[in-house]
PDB file of C-alpha atoms in Angstrom:
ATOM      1  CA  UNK T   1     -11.425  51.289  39.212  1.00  0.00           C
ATOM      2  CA  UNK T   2     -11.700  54.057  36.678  1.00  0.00           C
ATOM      3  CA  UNK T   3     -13.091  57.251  37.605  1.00  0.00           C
ATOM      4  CA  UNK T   4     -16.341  59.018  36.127  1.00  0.00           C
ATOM      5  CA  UNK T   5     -15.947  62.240  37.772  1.00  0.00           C
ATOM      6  CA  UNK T   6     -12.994  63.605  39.959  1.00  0.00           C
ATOM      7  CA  UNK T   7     -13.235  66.835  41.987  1.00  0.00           C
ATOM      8  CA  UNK T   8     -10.298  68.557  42.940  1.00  0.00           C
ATOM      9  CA  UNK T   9      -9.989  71.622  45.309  1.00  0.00           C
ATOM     10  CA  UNK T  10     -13.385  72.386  44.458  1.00  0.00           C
ATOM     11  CA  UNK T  11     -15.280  75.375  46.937  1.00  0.00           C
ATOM     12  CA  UNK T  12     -18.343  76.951  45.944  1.00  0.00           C
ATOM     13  CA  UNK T  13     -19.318  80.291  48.390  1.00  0.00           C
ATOM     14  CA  UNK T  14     -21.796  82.088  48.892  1.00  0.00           C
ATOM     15  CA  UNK T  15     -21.599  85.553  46.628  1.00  0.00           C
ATOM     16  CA  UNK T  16     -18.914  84.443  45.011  1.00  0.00           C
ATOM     17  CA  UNK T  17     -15.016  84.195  46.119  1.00  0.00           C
ATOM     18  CA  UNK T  18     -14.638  85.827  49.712  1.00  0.00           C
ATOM     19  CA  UNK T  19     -18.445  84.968  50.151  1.00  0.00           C
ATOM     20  CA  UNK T  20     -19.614  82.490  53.241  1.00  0.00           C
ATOM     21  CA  UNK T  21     -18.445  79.094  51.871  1.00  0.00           C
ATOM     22  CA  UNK T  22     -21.070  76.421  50.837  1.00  0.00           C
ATOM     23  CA  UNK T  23     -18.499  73.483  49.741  1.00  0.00           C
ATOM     24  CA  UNK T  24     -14.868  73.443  51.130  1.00  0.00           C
ATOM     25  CA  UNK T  25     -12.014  71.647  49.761  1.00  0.00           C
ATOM     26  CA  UNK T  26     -13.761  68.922  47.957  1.00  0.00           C
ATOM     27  CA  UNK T  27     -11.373  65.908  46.496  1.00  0.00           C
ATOM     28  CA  UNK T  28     -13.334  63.161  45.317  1.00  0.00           C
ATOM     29  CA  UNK T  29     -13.053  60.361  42.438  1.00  0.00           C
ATOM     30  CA  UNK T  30     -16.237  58.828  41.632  1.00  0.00           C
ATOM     31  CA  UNK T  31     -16.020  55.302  40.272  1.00  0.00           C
ATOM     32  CA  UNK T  32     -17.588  54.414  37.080  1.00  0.00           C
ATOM     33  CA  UNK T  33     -20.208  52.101  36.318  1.00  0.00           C
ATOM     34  CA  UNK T  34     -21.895  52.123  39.916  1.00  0.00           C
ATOM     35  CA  UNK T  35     -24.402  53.824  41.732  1.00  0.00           C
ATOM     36  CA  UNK T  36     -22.512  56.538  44.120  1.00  0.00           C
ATOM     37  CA  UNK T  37     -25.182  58.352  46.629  1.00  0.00           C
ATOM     38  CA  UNK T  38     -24.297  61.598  48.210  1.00  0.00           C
ATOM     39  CA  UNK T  39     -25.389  61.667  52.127  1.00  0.00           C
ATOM     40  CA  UNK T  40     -25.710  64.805  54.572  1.00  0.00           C
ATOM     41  CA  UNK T  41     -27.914  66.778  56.456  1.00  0.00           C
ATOM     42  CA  UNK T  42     -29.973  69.290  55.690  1.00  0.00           C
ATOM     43  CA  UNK T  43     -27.998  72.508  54.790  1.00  0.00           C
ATOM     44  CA  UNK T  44     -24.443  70.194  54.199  1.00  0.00           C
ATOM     45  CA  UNK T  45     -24.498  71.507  50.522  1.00  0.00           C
ATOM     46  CA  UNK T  46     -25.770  68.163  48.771  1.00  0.00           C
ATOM     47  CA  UNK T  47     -27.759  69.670  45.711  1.00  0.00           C
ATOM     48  CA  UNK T  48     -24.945  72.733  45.734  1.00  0.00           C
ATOM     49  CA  UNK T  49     -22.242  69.683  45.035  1.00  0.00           C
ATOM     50  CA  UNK T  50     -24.984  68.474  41.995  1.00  0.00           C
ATOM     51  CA  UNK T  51     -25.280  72.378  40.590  1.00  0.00           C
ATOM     52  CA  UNK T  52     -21.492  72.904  40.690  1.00  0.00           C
ATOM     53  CA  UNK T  53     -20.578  69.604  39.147  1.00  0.00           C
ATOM     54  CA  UNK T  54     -23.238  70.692  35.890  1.00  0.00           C
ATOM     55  CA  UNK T  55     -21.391  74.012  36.124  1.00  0.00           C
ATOM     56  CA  UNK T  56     -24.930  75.319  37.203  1.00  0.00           C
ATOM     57  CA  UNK T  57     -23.166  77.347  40.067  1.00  0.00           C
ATOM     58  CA  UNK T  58     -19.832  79.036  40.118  1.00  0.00           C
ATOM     59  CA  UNK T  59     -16.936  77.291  41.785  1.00  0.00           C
ATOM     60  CA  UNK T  60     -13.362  77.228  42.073  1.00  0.00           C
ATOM     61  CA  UNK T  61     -10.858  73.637  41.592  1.00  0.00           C
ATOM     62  CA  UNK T  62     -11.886  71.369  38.764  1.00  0.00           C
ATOM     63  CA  UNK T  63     -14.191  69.014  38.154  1.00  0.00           C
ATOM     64  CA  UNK T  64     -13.411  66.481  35.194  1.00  0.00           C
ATOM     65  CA  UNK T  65     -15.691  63.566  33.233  1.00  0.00           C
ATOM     66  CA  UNK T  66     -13.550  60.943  32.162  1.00  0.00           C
ATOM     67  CA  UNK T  67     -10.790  63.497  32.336  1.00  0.00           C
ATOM     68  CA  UNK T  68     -12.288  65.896  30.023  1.00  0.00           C
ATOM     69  CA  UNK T  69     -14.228  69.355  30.598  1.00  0.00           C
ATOM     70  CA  UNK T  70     -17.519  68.351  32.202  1.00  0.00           C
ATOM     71  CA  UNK T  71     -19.128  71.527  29.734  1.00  0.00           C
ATOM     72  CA  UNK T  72     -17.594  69.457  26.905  1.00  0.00           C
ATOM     73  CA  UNK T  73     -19.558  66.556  27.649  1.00  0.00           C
ATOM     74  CA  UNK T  74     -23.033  67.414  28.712  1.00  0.00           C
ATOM     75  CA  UNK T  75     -24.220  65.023  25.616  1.00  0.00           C
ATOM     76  CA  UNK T  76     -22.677  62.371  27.926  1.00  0.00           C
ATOM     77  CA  UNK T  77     -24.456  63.275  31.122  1.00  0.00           C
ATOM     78  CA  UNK T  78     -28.585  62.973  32.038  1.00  0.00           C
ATOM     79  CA  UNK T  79     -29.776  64.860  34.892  1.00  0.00           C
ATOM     80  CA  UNK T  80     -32.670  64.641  37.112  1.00  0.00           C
ATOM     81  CA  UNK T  81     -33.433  67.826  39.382  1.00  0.00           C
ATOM     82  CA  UNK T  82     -34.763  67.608  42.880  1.00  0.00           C
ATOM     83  CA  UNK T  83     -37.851  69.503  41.174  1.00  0.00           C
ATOM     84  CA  UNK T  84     -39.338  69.745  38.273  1.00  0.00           C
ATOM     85  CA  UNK T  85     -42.099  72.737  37.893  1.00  0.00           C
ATOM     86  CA  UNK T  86     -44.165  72.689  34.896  1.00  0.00           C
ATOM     87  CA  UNK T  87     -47.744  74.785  34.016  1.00  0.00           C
ATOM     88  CA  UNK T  88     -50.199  72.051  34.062  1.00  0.00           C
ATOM     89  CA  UNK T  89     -52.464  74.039  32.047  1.00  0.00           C
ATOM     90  CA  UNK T  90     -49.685  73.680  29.127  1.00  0.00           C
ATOM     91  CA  UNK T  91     -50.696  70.992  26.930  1.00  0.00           C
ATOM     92  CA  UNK T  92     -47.391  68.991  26.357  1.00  0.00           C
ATOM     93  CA  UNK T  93     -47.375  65.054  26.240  1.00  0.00           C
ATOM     94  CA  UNK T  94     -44.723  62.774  27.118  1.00  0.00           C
ATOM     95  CA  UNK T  95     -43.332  62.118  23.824  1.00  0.00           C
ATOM     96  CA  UNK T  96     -43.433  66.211  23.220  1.00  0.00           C
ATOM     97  CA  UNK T  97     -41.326  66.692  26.530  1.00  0.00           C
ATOM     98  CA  UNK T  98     -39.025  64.178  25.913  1.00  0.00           C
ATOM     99  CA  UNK T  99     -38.428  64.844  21.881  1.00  0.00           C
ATOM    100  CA  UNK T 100     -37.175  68.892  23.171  1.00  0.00           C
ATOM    101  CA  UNK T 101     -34.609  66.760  25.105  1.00  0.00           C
ATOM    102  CA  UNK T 102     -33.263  65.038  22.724  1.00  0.00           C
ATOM    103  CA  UNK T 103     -33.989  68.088  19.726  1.00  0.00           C
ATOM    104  CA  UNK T 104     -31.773  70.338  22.729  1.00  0.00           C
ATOM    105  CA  UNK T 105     -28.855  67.360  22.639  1.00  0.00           C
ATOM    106  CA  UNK T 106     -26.188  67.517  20.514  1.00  0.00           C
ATOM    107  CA  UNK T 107     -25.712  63.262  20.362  1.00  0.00           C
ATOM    108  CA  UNK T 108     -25.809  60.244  18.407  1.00  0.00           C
ATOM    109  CA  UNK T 109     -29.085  59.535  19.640  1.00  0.00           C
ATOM    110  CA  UNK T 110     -30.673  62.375  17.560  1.00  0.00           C
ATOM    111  CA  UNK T 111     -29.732  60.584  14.395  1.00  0.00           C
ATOM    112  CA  UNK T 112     -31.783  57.373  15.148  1.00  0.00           C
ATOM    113  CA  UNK T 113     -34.959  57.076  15.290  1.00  0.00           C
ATOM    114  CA  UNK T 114     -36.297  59.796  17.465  1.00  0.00           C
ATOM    115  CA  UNK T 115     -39.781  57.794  18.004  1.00  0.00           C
ATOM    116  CA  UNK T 116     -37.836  55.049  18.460  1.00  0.00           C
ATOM    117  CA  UNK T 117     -35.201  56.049  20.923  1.00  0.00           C
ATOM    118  CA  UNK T 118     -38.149  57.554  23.103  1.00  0.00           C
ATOM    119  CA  UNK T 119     -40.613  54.617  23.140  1.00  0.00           C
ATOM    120  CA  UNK T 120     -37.195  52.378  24.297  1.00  0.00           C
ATOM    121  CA  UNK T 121     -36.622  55.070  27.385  1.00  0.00           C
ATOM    122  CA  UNK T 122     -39.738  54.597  28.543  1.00  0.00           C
ATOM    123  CA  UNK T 123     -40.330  51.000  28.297  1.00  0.00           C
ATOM    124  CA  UNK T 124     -36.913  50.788  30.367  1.00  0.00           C
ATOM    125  CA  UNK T 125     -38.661  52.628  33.166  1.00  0.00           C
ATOM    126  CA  UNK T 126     -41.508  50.794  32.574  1.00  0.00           C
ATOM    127  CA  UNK T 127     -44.189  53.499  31.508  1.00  0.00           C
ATOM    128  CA  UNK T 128     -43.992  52.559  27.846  1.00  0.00           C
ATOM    129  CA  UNK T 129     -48.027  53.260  27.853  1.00  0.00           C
ATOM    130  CA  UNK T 130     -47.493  56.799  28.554  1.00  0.00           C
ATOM    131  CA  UNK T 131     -45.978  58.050  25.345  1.00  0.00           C
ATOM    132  CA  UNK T 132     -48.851  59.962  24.493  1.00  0.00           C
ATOM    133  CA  UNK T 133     -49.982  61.026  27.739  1.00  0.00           C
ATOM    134  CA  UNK T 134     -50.539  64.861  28.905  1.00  0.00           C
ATOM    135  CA  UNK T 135     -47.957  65.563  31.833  1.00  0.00           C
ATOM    136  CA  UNK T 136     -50.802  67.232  33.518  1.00  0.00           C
ATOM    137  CA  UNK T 137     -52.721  63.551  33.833  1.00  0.00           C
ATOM    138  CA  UNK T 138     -49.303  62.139  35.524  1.00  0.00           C
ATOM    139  CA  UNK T 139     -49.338  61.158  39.238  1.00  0.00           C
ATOM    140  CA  UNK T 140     -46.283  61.818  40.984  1.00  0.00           C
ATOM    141  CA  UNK T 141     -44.832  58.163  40.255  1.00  0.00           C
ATOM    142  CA  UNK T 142     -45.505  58.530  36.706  1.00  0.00           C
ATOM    143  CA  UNK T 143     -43.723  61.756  36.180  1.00  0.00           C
ATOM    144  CA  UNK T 144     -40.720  60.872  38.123  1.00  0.00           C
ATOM    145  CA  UNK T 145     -40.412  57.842  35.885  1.00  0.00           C
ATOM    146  CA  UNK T 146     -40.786  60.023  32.853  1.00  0.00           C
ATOM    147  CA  UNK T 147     -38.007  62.602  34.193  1.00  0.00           C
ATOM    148  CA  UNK T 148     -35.887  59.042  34.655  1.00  0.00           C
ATOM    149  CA  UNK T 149     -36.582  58.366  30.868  1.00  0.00           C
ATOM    150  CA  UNK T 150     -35.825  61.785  30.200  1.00  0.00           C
ATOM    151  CA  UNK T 151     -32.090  61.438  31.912  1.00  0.00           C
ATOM    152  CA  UNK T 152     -31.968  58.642  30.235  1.00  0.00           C
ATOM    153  CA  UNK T 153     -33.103  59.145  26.889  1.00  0.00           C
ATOM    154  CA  UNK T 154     -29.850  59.967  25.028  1.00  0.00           C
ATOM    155  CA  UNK T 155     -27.973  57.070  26.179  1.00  0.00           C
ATOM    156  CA  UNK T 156     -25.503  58.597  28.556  1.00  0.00           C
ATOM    157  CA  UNK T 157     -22.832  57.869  30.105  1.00  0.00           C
ATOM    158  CA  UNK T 158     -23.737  59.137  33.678  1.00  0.00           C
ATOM    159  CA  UNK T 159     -26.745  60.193  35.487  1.00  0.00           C
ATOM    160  CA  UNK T 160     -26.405  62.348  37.730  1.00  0.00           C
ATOM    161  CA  UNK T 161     -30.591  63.467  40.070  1.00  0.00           C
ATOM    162  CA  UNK T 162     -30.908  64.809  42.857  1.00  0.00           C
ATOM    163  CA  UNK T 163     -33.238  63.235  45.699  1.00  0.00           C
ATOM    164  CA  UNK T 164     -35.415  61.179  42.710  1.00  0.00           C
ATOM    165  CA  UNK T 165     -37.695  60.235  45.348  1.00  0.00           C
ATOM    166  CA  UNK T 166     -38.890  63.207  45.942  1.00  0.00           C
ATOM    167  CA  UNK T 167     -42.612  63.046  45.606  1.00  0.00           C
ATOM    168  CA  UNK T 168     -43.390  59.917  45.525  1.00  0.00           C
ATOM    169  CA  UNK T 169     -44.842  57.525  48.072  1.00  0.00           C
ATOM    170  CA  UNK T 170     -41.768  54.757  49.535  1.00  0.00           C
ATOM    171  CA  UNK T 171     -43.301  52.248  46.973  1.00  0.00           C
ATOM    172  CA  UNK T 172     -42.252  54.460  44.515  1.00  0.00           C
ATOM    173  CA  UNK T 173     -38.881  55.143  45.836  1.00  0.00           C
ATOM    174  CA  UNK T 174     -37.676  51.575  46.104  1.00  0.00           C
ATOM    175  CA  UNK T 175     -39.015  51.243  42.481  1.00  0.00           C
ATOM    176  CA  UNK T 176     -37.116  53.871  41.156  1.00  0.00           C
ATOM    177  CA  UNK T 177     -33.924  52.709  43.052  1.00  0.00           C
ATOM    178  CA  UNK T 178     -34.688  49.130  41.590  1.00  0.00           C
ATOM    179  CA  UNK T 179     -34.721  50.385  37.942  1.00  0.00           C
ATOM    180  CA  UNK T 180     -31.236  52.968  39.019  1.00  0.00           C
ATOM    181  CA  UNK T 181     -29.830  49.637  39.359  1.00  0.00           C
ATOM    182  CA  UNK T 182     -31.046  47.423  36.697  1.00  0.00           C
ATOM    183  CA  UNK T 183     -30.084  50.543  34.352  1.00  0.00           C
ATOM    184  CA  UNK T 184     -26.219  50.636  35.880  1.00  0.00           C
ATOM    185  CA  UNK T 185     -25.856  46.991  35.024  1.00  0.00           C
ATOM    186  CA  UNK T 186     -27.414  46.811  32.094  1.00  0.00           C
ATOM    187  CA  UNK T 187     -26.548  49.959  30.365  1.00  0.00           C
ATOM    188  CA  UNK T 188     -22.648  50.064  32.314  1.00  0.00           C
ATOM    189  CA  UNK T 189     -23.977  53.874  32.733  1.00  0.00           C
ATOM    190  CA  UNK T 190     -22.690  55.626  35.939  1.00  0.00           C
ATOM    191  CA  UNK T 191     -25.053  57.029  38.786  1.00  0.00           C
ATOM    192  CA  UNK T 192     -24.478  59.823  41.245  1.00  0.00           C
ATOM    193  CA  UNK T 193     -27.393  60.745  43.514  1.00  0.00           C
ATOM    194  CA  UNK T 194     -28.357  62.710  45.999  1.00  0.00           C
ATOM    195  CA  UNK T 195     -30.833  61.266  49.054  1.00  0.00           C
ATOM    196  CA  UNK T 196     -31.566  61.834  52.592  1.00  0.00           C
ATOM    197  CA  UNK T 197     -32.549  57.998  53.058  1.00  0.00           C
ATOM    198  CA  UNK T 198     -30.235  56.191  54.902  1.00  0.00           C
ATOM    199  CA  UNK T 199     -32.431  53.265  54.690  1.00  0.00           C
ATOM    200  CA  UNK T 200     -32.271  53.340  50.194  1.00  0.00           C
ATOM    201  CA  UNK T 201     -28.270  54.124  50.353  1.00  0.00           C
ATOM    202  CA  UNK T 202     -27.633  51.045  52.578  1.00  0.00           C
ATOM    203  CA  UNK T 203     -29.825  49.415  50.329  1.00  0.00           C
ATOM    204  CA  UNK T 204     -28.700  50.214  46.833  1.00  0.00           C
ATOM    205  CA  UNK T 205     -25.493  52.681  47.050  1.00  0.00           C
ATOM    206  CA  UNK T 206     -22.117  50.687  45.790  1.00  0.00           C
ATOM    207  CA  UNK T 207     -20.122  53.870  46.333  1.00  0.00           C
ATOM    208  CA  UNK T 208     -20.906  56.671  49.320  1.00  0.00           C
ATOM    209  CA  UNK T 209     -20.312  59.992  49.894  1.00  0.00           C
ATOM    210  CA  UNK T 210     -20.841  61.858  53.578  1.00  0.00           C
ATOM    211  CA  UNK T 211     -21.299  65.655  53.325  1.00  0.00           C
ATOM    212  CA  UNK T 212     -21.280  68.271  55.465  1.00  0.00           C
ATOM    213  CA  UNK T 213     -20.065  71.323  53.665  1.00  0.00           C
ATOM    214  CA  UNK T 214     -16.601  68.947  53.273  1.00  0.00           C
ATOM    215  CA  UNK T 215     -16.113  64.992  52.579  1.00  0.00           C
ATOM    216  CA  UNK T 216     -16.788  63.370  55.440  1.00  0.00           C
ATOM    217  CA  UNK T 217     -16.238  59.556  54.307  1.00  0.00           C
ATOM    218  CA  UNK T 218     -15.789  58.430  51.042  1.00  0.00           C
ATOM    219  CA  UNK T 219     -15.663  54.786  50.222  1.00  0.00           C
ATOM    220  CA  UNK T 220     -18.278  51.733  50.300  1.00  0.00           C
ATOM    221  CA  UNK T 221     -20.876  50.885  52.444  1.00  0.00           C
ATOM    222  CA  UNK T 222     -19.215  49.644  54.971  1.00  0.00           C
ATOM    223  CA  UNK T 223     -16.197  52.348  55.114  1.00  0.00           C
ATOM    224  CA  UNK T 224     -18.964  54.949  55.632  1.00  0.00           C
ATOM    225  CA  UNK T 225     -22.211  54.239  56.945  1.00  0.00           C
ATOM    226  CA  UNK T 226     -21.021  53.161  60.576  1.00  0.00           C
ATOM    227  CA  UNK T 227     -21.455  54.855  63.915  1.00  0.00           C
ATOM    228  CA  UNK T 228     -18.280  56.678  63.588  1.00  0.00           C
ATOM    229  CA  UNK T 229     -19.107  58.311  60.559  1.00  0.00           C
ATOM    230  CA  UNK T 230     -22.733  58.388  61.178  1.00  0.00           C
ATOM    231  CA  UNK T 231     -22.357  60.218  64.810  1.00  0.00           C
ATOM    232  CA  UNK T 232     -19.759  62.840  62.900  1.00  0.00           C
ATOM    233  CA  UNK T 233     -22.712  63.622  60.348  1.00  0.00           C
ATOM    234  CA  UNK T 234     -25.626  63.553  62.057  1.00  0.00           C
ATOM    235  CA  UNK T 235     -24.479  63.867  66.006  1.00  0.00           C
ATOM    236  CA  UNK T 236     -25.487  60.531  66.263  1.00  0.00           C
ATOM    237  CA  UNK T 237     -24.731  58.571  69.798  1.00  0.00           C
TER     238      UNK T 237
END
């Protein structure tokens, strides 16, 4: 299967090289066109693996899209943080949030249709009513949909968030892992996520990862959320 990202000898450390390591020796390839979810306790260094693929954090190794420079392809690549901190008191609508993310991206989508292209987003993750909408009147299901258009919005290649159900009640969760999936298939985008819900990556993960400051398991389902795996993770008996 070709590979959307591969990580090789990648450590990130604390303070920089010599600093208490965060990330040891990770080797990965992440197929394309799937959903791939990222497993661990707390503290294993999930959302440091996110940061240091973006180049957000310094690392050593090399992590490659496709082959190429991840920082050469950030057109290519949505992201979805773990949070997302706004003023409320700022008046900024939906549409206004999402054109700045497509005005900051240097694409083919900023050619077309910029009204367009956004309306599309968010019918895809089904809040196509919102366009006009003040962020500060979202609830939490809302705005996590909207960030999801916002990865989205560009068309690219791989999305990469980082817990997406965070804030949101486990209706919400299921519905935002229902459209992850519907998007994969019907966009052939990649997806690489971060949760600490067992329950969702059994559910809707075609490709896992098991953390714990160094790759645990990599594989499928069934190659890594067993007992054996499971009890080396989380000291499960």
């Amino acid at each position: 299967m070709k590979t959307v990202l591969s990580l090789t000898n990648v450590n990130v450390s604390y303070n920089g090289v010599g600093g208490s390591p965060v990330l040891h020796d990770i080797n990965l390839k992440l197929p394309t066109g799937v959903i791939t979810v990222i497993i661990g306790p707390n503290g294993s260094g999930k959302s440091t693996l996110i940061k240091a693929i973006l180049k957000l954090l310094p690392y050593s190794g090399r992590v490659q899209f496709f082959n190429q420079p991840v920082e050469a392809n950030y057109h290519h690549i949505g992201y979805l943080p773990q949070r997302f901190s706004f003023d409320r008191t700022i008046p900024i609508t939906v549409y206004e949030l999402l054109i700045l993310s497509l005005t900051e991206c240097d694409c083919a989508a900023v050619t077309t249709d910029r009204r367009e292209r956004i309306t599309k987003a968010l019918v895809e993750v089904g809040v196509g009513s919102l366009i006009n909408q003040p962020l500060s009147e979202l609830s939490g299901g809302q705005l996590q949909r909207v960030l999801l258009a916002k990865a989205i919005v560009h068309e690219p290649r791989l999305v990469i968030l980082d817990e997406p159900e965070s804030g949101i009640d486990q209706k919400g969760e299921k519905t935002i892992y229902t459209l992850l999936k519907e998007l994969t298939q019907a966009k052939k985008m990649s997806v690489v996520l971060v949760t600490h819900d067992l329950d969702l990556a059994a559910q809707y993960a075609d490709y896992v990862v098991a953390l714990d400051r160094k790759v645990i398991a990599a594989g499928n389902k069934a190659a890594v959320l067993n007992k054996k795996v499971m009890a080396q993770l989380y000291g499960y008996h």
